[in-house]
PDB file of C-alpha atoms in Angstrom:
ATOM      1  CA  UNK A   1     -10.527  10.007   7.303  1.00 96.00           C
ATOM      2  CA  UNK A   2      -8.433   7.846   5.220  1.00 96.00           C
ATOM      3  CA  UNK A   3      -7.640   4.066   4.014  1.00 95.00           C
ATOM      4  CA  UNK A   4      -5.360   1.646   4.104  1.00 94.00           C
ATOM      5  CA  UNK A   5      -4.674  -2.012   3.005  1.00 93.00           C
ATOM      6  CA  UNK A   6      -5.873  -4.620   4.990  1.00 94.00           C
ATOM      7  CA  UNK A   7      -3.271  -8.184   4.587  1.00 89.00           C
ATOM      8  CA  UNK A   8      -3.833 -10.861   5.752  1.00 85.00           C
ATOM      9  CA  UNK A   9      -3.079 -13.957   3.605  1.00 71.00           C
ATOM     10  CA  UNK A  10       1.077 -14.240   2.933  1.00 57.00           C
ATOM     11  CA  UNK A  11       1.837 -17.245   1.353  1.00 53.00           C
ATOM     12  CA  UNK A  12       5.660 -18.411   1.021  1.00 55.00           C
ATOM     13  CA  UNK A  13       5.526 -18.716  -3.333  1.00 57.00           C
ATOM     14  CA  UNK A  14       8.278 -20.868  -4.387  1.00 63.00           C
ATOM     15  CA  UNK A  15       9.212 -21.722  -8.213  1.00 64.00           C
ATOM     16  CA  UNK A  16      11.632 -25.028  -9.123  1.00 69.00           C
ATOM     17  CA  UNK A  17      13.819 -24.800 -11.627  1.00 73.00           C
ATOM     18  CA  UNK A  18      17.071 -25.932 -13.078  1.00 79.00           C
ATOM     19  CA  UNK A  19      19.669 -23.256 -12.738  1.00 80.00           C
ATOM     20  CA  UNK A  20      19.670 -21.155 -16.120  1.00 76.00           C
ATOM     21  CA  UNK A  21      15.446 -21.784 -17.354  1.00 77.00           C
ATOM     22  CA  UNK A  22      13.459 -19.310 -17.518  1.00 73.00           C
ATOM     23  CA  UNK A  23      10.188 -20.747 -16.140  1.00 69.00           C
ATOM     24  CA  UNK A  24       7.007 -18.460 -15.243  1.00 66.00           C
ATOM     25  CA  UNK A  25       6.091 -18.364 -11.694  1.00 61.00           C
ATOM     26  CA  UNK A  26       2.833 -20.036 -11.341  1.00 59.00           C
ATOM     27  CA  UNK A  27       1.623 -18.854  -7.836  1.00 55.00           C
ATOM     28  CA  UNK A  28      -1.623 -19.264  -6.053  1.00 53.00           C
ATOM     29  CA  UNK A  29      -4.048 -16.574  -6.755  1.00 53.00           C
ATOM     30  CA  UNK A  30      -4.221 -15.300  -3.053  1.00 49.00           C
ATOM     31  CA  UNK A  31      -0.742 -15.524  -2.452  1.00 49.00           C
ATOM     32  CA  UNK A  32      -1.326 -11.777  -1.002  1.00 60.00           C
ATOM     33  CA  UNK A  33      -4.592 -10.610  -0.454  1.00 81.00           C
ATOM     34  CA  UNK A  34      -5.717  -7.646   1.149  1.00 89.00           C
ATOM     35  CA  UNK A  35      -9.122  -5.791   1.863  1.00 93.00           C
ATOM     36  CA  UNK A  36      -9.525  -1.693   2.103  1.00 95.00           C
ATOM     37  CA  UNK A  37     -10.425  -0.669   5.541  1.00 97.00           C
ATOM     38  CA  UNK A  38     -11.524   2.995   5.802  1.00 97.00           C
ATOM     39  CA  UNK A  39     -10.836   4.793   9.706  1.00 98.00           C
ATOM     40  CA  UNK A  40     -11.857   7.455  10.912  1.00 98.00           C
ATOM     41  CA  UNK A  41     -10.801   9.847  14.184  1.00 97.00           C
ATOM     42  CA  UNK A  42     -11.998  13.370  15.335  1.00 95.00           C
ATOM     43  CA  UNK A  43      -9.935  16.223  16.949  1.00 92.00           C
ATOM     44  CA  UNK A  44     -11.000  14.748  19.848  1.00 89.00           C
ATOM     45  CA  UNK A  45      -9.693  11.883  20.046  1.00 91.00           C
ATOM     46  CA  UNK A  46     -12.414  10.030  19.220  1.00 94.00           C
ATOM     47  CA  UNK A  47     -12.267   6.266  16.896  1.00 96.00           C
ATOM     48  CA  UNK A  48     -15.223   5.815  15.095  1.00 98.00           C
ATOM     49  CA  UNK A  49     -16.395   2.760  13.598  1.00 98.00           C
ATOM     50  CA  UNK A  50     -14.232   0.592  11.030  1.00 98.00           C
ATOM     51  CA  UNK A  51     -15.668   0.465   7.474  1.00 98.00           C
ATOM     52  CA  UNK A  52     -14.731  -2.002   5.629  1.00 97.00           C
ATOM     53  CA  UNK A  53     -15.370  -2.459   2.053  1.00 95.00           C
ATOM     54  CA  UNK A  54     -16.290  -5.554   0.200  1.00 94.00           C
ATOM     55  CA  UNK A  55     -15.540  -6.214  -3.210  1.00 92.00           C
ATOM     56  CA  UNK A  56     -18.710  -6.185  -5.456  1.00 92.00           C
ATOM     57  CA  UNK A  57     -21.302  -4.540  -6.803  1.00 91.00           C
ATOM     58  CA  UNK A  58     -24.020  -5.392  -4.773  1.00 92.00           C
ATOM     59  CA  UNK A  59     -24.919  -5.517  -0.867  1.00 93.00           C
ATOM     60  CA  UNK A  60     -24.697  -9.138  -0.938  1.00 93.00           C
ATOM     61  CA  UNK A  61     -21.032  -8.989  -1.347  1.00 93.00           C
ATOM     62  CA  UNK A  62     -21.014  -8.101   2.347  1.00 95.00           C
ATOM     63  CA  UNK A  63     -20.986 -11.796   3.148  1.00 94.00           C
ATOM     64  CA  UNK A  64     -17.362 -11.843   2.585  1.00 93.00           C
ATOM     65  CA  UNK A  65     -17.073 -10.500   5.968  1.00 96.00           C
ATOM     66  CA  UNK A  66     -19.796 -13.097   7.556  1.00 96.00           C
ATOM     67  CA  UNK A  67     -18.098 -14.525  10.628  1.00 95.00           C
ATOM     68  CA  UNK A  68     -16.460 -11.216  12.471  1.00 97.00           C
ATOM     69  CA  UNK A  69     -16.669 -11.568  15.840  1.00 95.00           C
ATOM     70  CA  UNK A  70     -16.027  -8.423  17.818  1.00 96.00           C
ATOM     71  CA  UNK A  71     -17.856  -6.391  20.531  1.00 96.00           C
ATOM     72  CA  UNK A  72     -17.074  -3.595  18.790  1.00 97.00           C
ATOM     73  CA  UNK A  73     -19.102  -1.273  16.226  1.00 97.00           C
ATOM     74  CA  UNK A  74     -18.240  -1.729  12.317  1.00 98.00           C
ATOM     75  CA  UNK A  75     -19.589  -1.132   9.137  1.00 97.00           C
ATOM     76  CA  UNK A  76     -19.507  -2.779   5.358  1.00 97.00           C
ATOM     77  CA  UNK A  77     -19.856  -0.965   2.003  1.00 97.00           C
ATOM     78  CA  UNK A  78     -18.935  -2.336  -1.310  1.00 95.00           C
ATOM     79  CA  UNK A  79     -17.278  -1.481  -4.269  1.00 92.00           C
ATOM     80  CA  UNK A  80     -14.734  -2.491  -6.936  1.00 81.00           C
ATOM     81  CA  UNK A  81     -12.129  -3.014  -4.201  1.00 71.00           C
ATOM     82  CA  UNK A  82     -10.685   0.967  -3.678  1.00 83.00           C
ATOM     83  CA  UNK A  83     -13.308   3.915  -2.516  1.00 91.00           C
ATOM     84  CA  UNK A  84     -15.666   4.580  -5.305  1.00 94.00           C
ATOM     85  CA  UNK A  85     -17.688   8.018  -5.541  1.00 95.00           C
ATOM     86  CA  UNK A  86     -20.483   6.231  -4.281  1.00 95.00           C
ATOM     87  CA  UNK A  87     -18.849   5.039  -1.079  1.00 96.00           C
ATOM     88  CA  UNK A  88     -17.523   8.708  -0.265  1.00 96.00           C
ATOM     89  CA  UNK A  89     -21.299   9.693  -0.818  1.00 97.00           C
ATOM     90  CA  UNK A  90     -22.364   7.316   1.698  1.00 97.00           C
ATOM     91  CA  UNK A  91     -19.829   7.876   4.376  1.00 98.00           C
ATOM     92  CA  UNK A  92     -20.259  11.698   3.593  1.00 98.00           C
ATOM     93  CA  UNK A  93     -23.866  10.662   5.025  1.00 98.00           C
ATOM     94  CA  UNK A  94     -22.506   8.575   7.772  1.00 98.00           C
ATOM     95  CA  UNK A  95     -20.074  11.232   9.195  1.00 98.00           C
ATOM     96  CA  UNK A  96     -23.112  13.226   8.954  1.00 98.00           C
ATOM     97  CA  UNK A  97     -24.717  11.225  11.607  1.00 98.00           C
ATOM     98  CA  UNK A  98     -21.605  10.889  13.877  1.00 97.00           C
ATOM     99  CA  UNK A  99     -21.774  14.581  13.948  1.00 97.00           C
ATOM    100  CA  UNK A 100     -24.708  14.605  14.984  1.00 97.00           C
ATOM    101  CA  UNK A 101     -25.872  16.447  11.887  1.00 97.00           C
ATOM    102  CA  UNK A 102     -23.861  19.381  13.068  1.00 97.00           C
ATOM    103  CA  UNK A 103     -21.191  21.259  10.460  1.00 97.00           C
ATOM    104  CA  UNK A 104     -17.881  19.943  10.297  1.00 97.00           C
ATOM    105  CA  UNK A 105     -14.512  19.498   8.879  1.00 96.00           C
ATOM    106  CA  UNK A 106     -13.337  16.726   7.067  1.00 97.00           C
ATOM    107  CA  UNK A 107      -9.923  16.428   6.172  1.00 96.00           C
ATOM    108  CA  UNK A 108      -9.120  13.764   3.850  1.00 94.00           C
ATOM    109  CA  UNK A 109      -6.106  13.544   0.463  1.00 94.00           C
ATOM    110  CA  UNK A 110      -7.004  13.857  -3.075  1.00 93.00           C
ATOM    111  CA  UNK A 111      -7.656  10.421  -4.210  1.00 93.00           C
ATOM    112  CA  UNK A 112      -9.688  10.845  -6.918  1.00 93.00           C
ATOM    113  CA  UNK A 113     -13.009   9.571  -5.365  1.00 93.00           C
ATOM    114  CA  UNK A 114     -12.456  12.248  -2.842  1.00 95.00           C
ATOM    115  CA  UNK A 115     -12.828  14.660  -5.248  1.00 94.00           C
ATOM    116  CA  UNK A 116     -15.728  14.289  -7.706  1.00 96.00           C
ATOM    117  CA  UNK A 117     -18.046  17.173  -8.261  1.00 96.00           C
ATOM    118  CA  UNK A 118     -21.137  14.756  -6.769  1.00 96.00           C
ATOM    119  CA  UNK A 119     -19.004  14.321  -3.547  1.00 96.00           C
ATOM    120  CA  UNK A 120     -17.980  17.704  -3.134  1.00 97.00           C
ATOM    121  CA  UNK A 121     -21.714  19.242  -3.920  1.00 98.00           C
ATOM    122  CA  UNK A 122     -23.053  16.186  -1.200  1.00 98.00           C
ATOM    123  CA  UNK A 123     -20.109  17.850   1.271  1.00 98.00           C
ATOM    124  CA  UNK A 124     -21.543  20.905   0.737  1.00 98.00           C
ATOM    125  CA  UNK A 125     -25.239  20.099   1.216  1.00 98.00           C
ATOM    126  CA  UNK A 126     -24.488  18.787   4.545  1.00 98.00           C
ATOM    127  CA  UNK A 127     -22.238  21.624   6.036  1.00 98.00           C
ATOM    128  CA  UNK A 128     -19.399  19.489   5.780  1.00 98.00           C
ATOM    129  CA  UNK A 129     -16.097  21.305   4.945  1.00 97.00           C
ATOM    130  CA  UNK A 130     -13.381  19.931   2.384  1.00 96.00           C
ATOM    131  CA  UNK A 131      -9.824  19.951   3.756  1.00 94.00           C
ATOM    132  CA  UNK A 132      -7.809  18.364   1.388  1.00 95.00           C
ATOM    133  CA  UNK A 133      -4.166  17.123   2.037  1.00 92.00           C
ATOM    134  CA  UNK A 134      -1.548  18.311  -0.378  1.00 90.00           C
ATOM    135  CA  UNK A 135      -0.190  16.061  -2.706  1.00 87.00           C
ATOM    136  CA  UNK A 136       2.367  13.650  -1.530  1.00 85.00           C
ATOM    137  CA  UNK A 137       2.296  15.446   1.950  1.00 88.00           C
ATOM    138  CA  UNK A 138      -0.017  12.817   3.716  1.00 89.00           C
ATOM    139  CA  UNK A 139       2.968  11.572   5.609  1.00 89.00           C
ATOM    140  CA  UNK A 140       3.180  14.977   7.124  1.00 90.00           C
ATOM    141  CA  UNK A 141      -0.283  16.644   7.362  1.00 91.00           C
ATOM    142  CA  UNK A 142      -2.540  13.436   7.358  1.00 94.00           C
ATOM    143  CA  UNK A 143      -3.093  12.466  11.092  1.00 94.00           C
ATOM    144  CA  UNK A 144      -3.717   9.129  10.590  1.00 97.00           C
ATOM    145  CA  UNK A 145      -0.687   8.369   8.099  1.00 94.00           C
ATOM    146  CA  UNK A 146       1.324  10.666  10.664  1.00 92.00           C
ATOM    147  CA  UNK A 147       0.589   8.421  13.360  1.00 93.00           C
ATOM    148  CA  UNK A 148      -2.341   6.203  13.863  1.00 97.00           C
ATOM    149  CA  UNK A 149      -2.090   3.557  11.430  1.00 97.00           C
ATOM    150  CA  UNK A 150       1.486   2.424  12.171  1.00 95.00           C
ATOM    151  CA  UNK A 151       0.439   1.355  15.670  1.00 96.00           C
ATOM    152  CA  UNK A 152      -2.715   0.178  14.161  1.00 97.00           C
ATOM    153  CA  UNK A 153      -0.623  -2.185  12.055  1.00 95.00           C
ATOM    154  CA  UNK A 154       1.636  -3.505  14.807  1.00 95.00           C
ATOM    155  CA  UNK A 155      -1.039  -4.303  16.517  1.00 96.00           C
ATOM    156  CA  UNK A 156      -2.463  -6.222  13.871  1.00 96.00           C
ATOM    157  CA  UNK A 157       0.225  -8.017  12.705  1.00 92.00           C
ATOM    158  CA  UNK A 158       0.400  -9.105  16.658  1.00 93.00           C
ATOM    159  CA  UNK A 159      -3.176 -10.747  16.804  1.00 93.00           C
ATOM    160  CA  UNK A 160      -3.106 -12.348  13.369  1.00 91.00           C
ATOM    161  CA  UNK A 161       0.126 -14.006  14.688  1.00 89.00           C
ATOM    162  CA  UNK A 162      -0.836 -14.950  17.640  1.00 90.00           C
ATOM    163  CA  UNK A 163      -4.647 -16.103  16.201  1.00 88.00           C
ATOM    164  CA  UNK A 164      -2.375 -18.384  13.747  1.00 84.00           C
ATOM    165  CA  UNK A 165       0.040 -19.218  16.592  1.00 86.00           C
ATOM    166  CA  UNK A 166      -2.857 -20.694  18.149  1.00 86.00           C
ATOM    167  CA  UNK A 167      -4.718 -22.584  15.692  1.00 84.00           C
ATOM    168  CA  UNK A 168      -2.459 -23.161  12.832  1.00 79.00           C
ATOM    169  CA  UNK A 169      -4.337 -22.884  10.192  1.00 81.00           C
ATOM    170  CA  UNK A 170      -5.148 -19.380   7.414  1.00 81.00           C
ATOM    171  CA  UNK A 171      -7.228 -16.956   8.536  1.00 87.00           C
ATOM    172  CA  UNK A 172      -9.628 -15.537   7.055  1.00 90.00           C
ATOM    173  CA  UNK A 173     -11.145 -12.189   5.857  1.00 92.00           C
ATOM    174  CA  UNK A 174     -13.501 -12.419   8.532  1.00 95.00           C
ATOM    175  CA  UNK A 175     -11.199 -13.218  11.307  1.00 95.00           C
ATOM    176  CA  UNK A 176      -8.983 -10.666   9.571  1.00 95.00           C
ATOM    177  CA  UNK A 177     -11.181  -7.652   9.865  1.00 97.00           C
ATOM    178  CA  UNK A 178     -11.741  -8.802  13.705  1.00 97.00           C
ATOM    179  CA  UNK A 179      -8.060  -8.697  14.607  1.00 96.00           C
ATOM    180  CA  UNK A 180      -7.837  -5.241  12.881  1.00 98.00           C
ATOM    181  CA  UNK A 181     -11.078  -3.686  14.737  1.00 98.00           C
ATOM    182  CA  UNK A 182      -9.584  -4.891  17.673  1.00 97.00           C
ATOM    183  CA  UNK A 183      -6.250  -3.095  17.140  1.00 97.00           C
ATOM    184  CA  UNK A 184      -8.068  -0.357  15.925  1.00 98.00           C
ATOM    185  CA  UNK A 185      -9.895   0.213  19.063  1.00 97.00           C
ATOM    186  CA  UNK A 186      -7.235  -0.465  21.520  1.00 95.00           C
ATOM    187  CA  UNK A 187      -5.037   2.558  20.209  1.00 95.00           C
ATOM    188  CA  UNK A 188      -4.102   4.478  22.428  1.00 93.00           C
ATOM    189  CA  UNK A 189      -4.918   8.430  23.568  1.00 91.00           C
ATOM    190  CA  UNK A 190      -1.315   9.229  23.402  1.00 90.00           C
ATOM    191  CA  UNK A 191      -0.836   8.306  20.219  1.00 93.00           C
ATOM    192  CA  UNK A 192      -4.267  10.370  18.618  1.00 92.00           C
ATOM    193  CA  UNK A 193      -2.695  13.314  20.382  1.00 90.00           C
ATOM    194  CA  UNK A 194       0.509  12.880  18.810  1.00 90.00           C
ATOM    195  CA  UNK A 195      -1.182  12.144  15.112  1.00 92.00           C
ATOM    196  CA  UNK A 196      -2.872  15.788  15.681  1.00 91.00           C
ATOM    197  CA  UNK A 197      -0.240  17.294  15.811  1.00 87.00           C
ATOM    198  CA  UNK A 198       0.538  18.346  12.641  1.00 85.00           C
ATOM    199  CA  UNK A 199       3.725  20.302  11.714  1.00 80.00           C
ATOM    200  CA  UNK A 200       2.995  24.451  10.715  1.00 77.00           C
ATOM    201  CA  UNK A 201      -0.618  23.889  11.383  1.00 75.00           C
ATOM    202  CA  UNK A 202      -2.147  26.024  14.763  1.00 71.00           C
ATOM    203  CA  UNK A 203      -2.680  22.526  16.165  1.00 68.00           C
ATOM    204  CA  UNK A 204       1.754  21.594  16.720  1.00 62.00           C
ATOM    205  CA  UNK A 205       1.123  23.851  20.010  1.00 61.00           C
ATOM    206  CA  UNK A 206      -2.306  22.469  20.569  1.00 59.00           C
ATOM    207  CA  UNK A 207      -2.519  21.842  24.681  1.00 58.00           C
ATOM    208  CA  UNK A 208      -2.816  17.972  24.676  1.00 56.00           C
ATOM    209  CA  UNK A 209      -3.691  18.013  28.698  1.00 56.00           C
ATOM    210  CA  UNK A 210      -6.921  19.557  27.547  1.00 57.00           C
ATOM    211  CA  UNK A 211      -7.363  17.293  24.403  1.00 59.00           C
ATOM    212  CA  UNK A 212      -6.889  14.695  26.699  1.00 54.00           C
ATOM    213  CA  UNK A 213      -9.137  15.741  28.903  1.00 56.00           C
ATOM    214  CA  UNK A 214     -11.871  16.221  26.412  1.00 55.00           C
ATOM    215  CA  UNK A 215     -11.367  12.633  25.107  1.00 50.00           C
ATOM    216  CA  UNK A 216     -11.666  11.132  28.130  1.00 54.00           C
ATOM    217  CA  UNK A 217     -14.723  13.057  28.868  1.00 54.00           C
ATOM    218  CA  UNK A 218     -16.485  11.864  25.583  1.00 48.00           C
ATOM    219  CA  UNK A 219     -14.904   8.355  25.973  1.00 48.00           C
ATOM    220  CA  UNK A 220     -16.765   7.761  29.191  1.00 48.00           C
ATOM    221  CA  UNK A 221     -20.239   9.415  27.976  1.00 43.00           C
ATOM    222  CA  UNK A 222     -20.031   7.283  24.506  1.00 42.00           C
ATOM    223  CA  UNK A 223     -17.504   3.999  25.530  1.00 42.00           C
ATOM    224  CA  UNK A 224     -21.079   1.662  25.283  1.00 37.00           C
ATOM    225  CA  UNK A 225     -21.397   3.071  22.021  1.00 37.00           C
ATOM    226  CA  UNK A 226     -18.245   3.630  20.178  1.00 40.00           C
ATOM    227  CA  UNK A 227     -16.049   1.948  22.307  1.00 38.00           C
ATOM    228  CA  UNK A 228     -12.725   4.219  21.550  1.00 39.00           C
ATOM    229  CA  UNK A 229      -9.970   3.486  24.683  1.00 38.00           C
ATOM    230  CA  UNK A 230     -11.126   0.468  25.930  1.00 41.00           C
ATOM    231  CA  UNK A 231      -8.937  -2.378  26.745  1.00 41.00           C
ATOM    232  CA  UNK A 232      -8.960  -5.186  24.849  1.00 44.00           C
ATOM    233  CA  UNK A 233     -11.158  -8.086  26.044  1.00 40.00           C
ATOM    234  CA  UNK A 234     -11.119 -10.028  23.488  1.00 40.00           C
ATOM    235  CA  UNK A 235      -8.657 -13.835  23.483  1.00 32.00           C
ATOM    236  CA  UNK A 236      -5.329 -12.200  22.224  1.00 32.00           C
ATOM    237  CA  UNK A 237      -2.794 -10.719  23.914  1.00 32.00           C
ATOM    238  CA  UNK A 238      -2.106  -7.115  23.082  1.00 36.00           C
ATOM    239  CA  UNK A 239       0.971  -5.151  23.592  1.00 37.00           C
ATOM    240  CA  UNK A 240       0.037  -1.203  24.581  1.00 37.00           C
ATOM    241  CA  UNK A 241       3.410   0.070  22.933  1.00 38.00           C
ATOM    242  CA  UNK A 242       3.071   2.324  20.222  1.00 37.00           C
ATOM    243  CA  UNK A 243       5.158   1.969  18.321  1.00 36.00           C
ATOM    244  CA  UNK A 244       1.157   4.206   3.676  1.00 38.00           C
ATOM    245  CA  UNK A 245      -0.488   6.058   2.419  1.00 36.00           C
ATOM    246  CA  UNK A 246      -2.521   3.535   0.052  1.00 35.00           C
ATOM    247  CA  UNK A 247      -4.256   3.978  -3.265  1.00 36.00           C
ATOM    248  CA  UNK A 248      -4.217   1.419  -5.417  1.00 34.00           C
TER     249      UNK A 248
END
């Protein structure tokens, strides 16, 4: 598991001035905006649903994201805008569930949320195992850093284009978080295999015919659920190439 930042309004700031002032730089207030998104993929190559977390303090902050339009499985939370203790309890609970309330392994970095004494005493109640990332090594031994969300981003940065292309106007947060859970679902098998494949770990050997093989076997028991290597059906185009760590 991990996050990442979520763009999608870029506005082109400009400041007039006579050569020499110093003037401050009065810029509109979403000249960048960004949401946190928070993904999720097994050893198996499976995607699991997109969180998404809406700023707020209540659960009727999740009407930021009113309006996504996707066949595909998500899920809102809320907090102050970065993963709170109390959203690492809750998905704690969720990955419970997509376990099928079997023990597991979750490896995830040492933001500080991810490391609370109530998170790591919820871990523990539900058989779920701690692996934390070394410091400033997610780039090497964080699968989805490694790998996954730099295709995940092309991709993105594809169907927001094309989606303004098209109707030439801003998009939205919801239209946002549709374009990314469709580039987040559309990644492809290759690429998970590569992401696990994690430098002086037991898994750079790992035999990816049989990884493979297992993915595809749970894709086609769970693809009306979960929906992880489908193609895209959705009205944008999608390039199958493939080819930050974020805390604020």
């Amino acid at each position: 598991m991990d996050e990442t930042p979520v763009n999608f309004v870029f506005l082109q700031g400009k400041v007039l001035a006579n050569v020499g002032d110093q003037v401050t730089a009065h810029l509109p207030n979403d000249f960048k905006q960004s949401f946190t998104a928070i993904c999720t993929i097994s050893l198996d190559c499976k995607l699991f649903p997109t969180i998404f977390l809406a700023t707020g303090k209540t659960d009727l902050c999740h009407r930021q994201f009113d309006g996504i339009e996707t066949r595909y499985p998500y899920k809102i939370m809320h907090s102050g805008g970065n993963t709170s203790t109390d959203v690492m309890l809750d998905y704690l609970e969720l990955l419970h569930d997509w376990a099928n309330k079997e023990p597991c392994a979750l490896l995830i970095d040492q933001y500080r949320s991810h490391i609370t004494s109530p998170v790591v005493a919820k871990a523990s109640k539900l058989n779920i195992g701690l692996i934390y990332v070394p410091k400033s090594g997610t780039d090497k031994y964080q699968p989805l850093d490694r790998r996954v969300f730099g295709a995940v981003k092309a991709k993105y940065a594809m169907k927001v284009a094309d989606r303004i292309f098209e109707n030439s106007t801003p998009i939205s947060k919801p239209e946002a978080a549709s374009c990314f859970i469709r580039a987040w679902n559309t990644v492809s098998l290759a690429t998970l295999i590569t992401a696990w494949r994690i430098p002086g770990s037991n898994l750079e050997n790992f035999d990816q015919e049989t990884l493979g093989a297992q993915a595809e076997e749970s894709d086609d028991e769970n693809s009306s659920s979960d929906g992880e290597f489908e193609e895209d059906e959705e009205p944008y185009s999608d390039n199958e190439d493939d080819d930050d760590d974020y805390h604020q």
